[in-house]
mmCIF file of C-alpha atoms in Angstrom:
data_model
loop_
_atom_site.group_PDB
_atom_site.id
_atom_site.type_symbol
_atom_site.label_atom_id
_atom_site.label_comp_id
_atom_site.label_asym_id
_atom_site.label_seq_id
_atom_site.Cartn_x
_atom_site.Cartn_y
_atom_site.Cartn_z
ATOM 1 C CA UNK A 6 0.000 0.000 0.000
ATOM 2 C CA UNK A 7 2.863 2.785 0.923
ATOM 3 C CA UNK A 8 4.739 1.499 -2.560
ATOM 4 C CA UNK A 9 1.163 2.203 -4.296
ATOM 5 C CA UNK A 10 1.616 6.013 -2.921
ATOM 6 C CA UNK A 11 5.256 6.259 -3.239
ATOM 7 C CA UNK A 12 4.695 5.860 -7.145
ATOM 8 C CA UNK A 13 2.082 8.548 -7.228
ATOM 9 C CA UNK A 14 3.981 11.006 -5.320
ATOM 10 C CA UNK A 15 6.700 13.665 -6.545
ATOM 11 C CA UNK A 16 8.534 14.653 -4.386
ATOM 12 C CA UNK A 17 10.574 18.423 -5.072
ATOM 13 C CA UNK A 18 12.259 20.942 -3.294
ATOM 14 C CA UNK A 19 13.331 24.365 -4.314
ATOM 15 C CA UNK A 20 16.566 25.363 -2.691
ATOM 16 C CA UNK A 21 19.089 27.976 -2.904
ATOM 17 C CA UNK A 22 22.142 27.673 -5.203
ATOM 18 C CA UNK A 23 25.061 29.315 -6.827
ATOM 19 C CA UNK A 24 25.584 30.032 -10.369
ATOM 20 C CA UNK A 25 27.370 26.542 -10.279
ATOM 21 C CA UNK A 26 23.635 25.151 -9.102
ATOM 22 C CA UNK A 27 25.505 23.858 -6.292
ATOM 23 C CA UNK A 28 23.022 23.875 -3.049
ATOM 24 C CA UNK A 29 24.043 25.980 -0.144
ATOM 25 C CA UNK A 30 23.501 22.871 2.104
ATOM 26 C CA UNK A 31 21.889 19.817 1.171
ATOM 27 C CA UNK A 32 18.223 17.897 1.357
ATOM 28 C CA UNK A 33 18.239 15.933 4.221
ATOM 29 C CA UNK A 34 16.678 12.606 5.116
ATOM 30 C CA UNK A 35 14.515 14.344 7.280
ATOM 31 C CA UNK A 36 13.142 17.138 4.839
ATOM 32 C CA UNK A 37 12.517 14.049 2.601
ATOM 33 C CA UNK A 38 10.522 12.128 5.725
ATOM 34 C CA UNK A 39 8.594 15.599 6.494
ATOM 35 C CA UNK A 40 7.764 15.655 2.879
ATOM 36 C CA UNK A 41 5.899 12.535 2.673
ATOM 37 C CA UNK A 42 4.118 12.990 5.875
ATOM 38 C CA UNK A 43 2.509 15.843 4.675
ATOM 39 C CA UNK A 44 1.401 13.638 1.912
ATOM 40 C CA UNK A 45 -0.134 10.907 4.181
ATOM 41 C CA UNK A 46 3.158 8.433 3.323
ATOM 42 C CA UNK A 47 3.818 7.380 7.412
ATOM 43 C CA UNK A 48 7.201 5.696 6.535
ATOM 44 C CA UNK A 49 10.238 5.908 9.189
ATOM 45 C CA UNK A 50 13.058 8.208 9.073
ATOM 46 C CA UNK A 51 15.022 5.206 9.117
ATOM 47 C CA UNK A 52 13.387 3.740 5.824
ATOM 48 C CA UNK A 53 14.975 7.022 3.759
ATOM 49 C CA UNK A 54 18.375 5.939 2.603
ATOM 50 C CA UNK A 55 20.346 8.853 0.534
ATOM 51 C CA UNK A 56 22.986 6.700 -1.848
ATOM 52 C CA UNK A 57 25.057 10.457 -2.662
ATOM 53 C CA UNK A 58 24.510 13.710 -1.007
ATOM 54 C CA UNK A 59 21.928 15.627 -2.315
ATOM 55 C CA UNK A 60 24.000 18.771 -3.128
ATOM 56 C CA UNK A 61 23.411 20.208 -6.418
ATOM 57 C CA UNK A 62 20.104 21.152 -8.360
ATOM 58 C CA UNK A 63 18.347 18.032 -10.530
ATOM 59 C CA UNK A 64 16.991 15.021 -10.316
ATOM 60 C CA UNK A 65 18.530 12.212 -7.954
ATOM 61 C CA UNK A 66 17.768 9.074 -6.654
ATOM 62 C CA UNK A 67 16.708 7.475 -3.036
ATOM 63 C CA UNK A 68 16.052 4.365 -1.202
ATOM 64 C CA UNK A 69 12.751 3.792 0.461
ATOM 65 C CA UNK A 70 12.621 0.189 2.285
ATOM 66 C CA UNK A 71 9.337 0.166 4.145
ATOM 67 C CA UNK A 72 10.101 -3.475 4.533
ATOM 68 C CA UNK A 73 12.897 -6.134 4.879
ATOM 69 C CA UNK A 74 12.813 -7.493 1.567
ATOM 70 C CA UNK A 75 10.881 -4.551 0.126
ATOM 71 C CA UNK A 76 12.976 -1.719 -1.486
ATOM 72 C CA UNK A 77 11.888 1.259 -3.835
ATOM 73 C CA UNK A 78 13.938 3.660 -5.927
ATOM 74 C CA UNK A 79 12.152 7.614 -5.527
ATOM 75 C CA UNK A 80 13.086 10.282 -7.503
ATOM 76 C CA UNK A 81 13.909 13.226 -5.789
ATOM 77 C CA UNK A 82 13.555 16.734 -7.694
ATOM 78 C CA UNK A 83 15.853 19.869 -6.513
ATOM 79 C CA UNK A 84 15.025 23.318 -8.601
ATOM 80 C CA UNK A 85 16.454 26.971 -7.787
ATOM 81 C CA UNK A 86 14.623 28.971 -5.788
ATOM 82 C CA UNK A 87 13.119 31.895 -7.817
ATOM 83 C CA UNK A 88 14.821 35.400 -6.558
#
């Protein structure tokens, strides 16, 4: 049922950047857990796995394993904030 949402759901941030669109910072497992509470996905924070840093505007990949055997590959969107 929580894969059934997970492949409905896109899930984007807008962050700050340089001209480099490297993030001041980076998205953290936890901004990625708030996320999907707020979209009725009750996963736990320890079920977000982040394979690289999430440091630089674009798309990039994470590991949601709800489960033991049970793994699913999200998509996570970063685009510049608008000045």
């Amino acid at each position: 049922k929580i894969l059934k949402k997970l492949d409905k759901i896109k899930i984007e941030f807008q962050k700050e950047s340089d001209e480099n669109d490297q993030l001041y910072g980076s998205v953290s497992v936890k901004e990625i857990h708030s996320y999907l509470l707020e979209n009725n996905i009750n996963i736990n924070v320890d079920d977000i796995q982040i394979n690289q840093p999430i440091k630089s505007i674009g798309e990039h990949l994470v590991s949601i394993n709800p489960y033991d055997e049970l793994s699913k590959e999200l998509k996570i969107f970063v685009t510049k904030t608008k000045e």
